[in-house]
PDB file of C-alpha atoms in Angstrom:
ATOM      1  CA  UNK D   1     -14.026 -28.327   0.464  1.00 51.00           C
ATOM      2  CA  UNK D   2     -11.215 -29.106   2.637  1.00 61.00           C
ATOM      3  CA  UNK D   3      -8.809 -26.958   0.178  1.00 62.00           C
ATOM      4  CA  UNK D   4     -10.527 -24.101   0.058  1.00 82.00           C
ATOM      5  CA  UNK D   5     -10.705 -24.491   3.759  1.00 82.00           C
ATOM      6  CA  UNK D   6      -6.895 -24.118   4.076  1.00 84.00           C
ATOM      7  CA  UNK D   7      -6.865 -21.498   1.672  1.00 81.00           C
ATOM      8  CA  UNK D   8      -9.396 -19.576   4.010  1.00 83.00           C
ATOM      9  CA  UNK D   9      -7.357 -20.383   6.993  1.00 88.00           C
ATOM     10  CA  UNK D  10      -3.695 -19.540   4.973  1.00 87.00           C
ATOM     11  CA  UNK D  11      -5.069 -15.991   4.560  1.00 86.00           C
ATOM     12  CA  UNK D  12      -6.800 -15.086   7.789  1.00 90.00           C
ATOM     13  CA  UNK D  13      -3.342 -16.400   9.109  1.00 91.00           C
ATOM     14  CA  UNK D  14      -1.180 -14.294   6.595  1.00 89.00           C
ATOM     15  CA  UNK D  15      -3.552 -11.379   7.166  1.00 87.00           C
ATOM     16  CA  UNK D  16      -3.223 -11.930  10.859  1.00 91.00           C
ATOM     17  CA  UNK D  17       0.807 -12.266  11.132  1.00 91.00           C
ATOM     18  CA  UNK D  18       1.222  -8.641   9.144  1.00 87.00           C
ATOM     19  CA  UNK D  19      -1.420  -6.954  10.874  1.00 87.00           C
ATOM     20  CA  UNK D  20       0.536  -7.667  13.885  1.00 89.00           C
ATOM     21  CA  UNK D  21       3.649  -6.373  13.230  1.00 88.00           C
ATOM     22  CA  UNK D  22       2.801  -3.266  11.731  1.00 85.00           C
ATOM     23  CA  UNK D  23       0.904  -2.830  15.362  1.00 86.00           C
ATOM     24  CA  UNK D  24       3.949  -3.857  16.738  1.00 85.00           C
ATOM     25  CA  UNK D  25       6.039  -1.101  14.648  1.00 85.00           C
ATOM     26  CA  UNK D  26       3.980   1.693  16.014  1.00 82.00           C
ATOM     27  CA  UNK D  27       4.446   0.912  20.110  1.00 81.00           C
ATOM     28  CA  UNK D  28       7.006   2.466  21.309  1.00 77.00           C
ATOM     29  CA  UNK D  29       7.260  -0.620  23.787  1.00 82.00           C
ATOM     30  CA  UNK D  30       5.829  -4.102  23.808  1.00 84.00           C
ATOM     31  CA  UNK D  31       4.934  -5.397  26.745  1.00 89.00           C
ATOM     32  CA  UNK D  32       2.101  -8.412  27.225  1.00 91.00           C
ATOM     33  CA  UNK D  33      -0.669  -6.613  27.442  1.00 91.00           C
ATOM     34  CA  UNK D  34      -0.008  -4.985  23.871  1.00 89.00           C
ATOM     35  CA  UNK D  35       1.138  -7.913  22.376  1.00 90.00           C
ATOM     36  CA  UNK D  36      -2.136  -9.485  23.686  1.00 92.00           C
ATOM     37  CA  UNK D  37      -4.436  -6.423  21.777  1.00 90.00           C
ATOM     38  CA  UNK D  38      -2.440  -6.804  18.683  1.00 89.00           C
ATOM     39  CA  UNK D  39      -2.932 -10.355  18.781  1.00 92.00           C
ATOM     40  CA  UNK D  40      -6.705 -10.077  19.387  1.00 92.00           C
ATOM     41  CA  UNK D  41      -7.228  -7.263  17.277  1.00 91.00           C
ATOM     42  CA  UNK D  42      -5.517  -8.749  14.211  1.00 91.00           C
ATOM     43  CA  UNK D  43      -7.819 -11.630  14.442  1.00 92.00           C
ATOM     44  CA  UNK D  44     -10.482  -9.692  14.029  1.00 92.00           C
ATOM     45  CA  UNK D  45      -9.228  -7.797  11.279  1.00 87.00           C
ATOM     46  CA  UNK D  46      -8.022 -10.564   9.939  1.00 88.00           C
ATOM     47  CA  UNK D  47     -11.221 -12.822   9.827  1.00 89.00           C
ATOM     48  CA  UNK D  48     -13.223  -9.217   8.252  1.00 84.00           C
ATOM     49  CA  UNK D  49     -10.592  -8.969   5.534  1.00 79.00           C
ATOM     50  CA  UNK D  50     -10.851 -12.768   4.724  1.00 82.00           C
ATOM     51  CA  UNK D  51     -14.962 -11.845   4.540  1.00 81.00           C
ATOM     52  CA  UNK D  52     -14.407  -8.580   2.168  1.00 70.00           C
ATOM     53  CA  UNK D  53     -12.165 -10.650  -0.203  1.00 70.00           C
ATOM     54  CA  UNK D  54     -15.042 -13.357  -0.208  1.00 73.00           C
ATOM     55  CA  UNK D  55     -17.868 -11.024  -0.664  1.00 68.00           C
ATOM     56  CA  UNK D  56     -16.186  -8.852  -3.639  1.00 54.00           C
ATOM     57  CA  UNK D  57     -15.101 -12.478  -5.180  1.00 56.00           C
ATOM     58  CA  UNK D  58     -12.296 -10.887  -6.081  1.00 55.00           C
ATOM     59  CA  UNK D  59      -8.853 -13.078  -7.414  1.00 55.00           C
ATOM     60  CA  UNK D  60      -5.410 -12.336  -6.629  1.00 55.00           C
ATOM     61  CA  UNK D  61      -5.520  -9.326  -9.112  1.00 56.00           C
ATOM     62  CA  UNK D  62      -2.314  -9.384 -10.852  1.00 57.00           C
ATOM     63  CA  UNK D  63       0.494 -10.644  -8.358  1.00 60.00           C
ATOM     64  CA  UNK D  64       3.350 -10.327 -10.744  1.00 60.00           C
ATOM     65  CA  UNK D  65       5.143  -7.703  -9.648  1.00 68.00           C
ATOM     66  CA  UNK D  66       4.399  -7.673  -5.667  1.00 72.00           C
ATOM     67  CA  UNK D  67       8.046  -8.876  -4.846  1.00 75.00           C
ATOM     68  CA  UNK D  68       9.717  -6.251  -6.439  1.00 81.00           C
ATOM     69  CA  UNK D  69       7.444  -3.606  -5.581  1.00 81.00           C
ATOM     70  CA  UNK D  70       7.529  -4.310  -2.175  1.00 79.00           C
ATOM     71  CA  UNK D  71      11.180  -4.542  -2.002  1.00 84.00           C
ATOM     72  CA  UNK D  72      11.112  -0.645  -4.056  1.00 86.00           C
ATOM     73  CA  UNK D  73       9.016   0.928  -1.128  1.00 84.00           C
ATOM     74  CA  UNK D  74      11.179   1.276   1.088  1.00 89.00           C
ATOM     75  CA  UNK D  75      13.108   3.947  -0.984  1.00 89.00           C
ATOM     76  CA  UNK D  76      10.032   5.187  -2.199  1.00 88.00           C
ATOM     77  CA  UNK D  77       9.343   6.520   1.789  1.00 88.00           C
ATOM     78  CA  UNK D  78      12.485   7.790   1.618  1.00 89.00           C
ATOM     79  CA  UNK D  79      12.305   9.395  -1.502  1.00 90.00           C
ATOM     80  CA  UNK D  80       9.095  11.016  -0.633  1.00 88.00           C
ATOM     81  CA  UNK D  81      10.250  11.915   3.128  1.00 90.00           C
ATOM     82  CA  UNK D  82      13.217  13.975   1.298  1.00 90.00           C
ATOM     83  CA  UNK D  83      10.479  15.360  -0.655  1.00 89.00           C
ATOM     84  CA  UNK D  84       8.151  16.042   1.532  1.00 89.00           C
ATOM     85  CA  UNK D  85      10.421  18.063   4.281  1.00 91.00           C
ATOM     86  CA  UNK D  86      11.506  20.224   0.932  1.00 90.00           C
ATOM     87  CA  UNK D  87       7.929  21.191   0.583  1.00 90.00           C
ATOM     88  CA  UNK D  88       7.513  22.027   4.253  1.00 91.00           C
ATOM     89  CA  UNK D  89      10.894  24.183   4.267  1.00 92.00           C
ATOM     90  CA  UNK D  90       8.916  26.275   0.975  1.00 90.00           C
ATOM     91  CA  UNK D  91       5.455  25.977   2.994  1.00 91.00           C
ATOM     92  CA  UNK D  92       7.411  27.506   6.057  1.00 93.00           C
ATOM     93  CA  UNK D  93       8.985  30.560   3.759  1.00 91.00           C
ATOM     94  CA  UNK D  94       5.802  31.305   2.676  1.00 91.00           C
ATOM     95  CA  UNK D  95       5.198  29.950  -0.876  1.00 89.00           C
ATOM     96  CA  UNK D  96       2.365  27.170  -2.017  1.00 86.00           C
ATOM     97  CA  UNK D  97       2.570  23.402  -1.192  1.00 81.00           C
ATOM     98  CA  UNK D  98       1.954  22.499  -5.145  1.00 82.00           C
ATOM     99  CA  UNK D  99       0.924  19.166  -6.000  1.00 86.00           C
ATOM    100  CA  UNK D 100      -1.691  17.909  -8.543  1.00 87.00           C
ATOM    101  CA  UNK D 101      -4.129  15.276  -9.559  1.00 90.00           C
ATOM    102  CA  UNK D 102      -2.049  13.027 -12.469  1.00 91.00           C
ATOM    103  CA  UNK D 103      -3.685  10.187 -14.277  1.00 92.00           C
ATOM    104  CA  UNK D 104      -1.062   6.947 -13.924  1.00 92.00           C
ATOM    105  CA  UNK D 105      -1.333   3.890 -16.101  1.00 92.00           C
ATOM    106  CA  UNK D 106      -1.030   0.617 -14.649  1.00 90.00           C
ATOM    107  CA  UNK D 107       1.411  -1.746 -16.104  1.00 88.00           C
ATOM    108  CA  UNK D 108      -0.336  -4.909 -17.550  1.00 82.00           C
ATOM    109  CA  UNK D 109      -0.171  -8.024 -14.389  1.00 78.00           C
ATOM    110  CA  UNK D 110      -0.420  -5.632 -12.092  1.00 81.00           C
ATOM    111  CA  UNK D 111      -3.627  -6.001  -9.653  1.00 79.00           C
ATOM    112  CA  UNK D 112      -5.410  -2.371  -8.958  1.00 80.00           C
ATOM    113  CA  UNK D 113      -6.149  -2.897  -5.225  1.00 79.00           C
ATOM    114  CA  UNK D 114      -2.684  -3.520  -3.749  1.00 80.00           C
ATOM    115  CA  UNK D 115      -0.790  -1.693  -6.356  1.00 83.00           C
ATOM    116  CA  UNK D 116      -2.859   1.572  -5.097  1.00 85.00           C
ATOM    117  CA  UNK D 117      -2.501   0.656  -1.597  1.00 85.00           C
ATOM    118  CA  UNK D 118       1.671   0.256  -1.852  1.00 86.00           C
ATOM    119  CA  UNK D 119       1.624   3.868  -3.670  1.00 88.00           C
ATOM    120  CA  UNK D 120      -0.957   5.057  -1.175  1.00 87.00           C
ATOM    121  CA  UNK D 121       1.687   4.344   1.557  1.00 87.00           C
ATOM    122  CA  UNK D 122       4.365   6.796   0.659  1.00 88.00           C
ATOM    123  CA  UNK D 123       4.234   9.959   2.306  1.00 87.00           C
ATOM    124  CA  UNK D 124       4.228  11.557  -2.101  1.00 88.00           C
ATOM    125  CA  UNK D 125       1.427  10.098  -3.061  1.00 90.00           C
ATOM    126  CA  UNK D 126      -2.238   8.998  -2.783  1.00 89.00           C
ATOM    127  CA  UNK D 127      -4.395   7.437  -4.966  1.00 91.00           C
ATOM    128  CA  UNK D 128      -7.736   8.836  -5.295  1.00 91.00           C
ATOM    129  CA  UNK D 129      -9.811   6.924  -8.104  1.00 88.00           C
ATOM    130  CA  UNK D 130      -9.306   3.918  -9.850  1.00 88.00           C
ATOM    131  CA  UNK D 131     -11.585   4.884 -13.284  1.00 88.00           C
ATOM    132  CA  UNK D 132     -10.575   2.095 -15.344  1.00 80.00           C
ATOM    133  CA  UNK D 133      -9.168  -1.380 -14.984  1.00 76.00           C
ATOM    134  CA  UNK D 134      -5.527  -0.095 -15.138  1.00 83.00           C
ATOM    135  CA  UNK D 135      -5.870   3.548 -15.171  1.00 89.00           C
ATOM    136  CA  UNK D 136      -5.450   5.331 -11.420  1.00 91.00           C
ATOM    137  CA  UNK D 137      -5.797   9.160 -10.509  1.00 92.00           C
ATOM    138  CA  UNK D 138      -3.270  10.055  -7.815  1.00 92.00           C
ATOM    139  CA  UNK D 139      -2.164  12.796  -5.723  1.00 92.00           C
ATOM    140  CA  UNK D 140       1.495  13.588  -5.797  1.00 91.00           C
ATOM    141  CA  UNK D 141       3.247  15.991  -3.650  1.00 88.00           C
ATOM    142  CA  UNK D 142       6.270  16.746  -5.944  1.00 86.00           C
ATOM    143  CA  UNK D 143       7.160  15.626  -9.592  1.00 86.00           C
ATOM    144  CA  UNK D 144       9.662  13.407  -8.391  1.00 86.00           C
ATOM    145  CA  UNK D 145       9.130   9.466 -10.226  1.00 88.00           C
ATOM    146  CA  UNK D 146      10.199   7.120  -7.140  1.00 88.00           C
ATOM    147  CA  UNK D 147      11.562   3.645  -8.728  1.00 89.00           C
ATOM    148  CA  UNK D 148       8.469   2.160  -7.019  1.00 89.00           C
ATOM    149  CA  UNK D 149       6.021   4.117  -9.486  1.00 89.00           C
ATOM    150  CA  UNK D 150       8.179   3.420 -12.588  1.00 88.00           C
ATOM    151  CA  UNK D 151       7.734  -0.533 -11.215  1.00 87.00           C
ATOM    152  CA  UNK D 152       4.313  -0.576 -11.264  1.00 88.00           C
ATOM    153  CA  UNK D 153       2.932   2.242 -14.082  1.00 89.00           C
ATOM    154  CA  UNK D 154       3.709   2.391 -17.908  1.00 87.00           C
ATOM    155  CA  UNK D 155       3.242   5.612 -19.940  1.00 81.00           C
ATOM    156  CA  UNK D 156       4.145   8.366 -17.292  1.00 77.00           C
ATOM    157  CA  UNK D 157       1.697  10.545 -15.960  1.00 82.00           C
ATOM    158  CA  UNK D 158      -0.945  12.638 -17.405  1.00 79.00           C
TER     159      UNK D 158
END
């Protein structure tokens, strides 16, 4: 009992501390009052995404490649930012925005949930059903691979 109780508490406290500064990353400045919302709101974000995880009984999902695919997406924004202003120049001159629906392959140890949610991130791409276990149907903007997909998929896309 008293484990899982600091397990509970680890993760409404993890949940909590990145919750607040990605709040913090999108005031252009902090002062007390905002630091006092972000504070307050994260803990109630937090303690709801502590009470998802428990309800779906869900496990980790495949951690072993979070480290280096969090490390990846911050090129993978860039990437995608390059990428996306090309396709607004082409909008802007009159021809289509493109993009299409591609079937991705998740590489084995690699949990659905945050895997989607990292590519989901990226200004390229979106992911808009998870049909299998380790297959994922995205969106992408461009054909352009970032190394973040190639870290997480196997097989290309189809």
């Amino acid at each position: 009992m008293r484990q899982s109780w600091r397990a509970a508490s680890g993760e409404v406290l993890v949940w909590w501390a990145v919750l607040v500064v990605l709040e913090l990353m999108f005031i252009s400045s902090v002062s007390v009052l905002e630091l006092a919302v972000a504070a307050a709101g994260a803990v109630i974000a937090a303690v709801a995404a502590r009470a998802v995880h428990t309800a779906s009984e869900a496990g980790l999902g495949g951690t072993a490649r979070w480290g280096a695919a969090l490390l990846a997406w911050p090129g993978a924004v860039c990437a995608d930012m390059a990428g996306l202003c090309r396709v607004t120049a082409l909008v802007l001159r009159g021809r289509p925005a493109g993009g299409s629906l591609l079937t991705l392959t998740l590489k084995s140890g690699t949990g659905a949930a945050w895997a989607c949610g990292v590519l989901s991130s990226t200004p390229g791409a979106y992911v808009v059903d998870v049909p299998g276990e380790r297959a994922v149907v995205a969106h992408f903007l461009t054909d352009d691979r970032t190394r973040l997909e190639l870290l997480l998929t196997s097989g290309g896309r189809r």
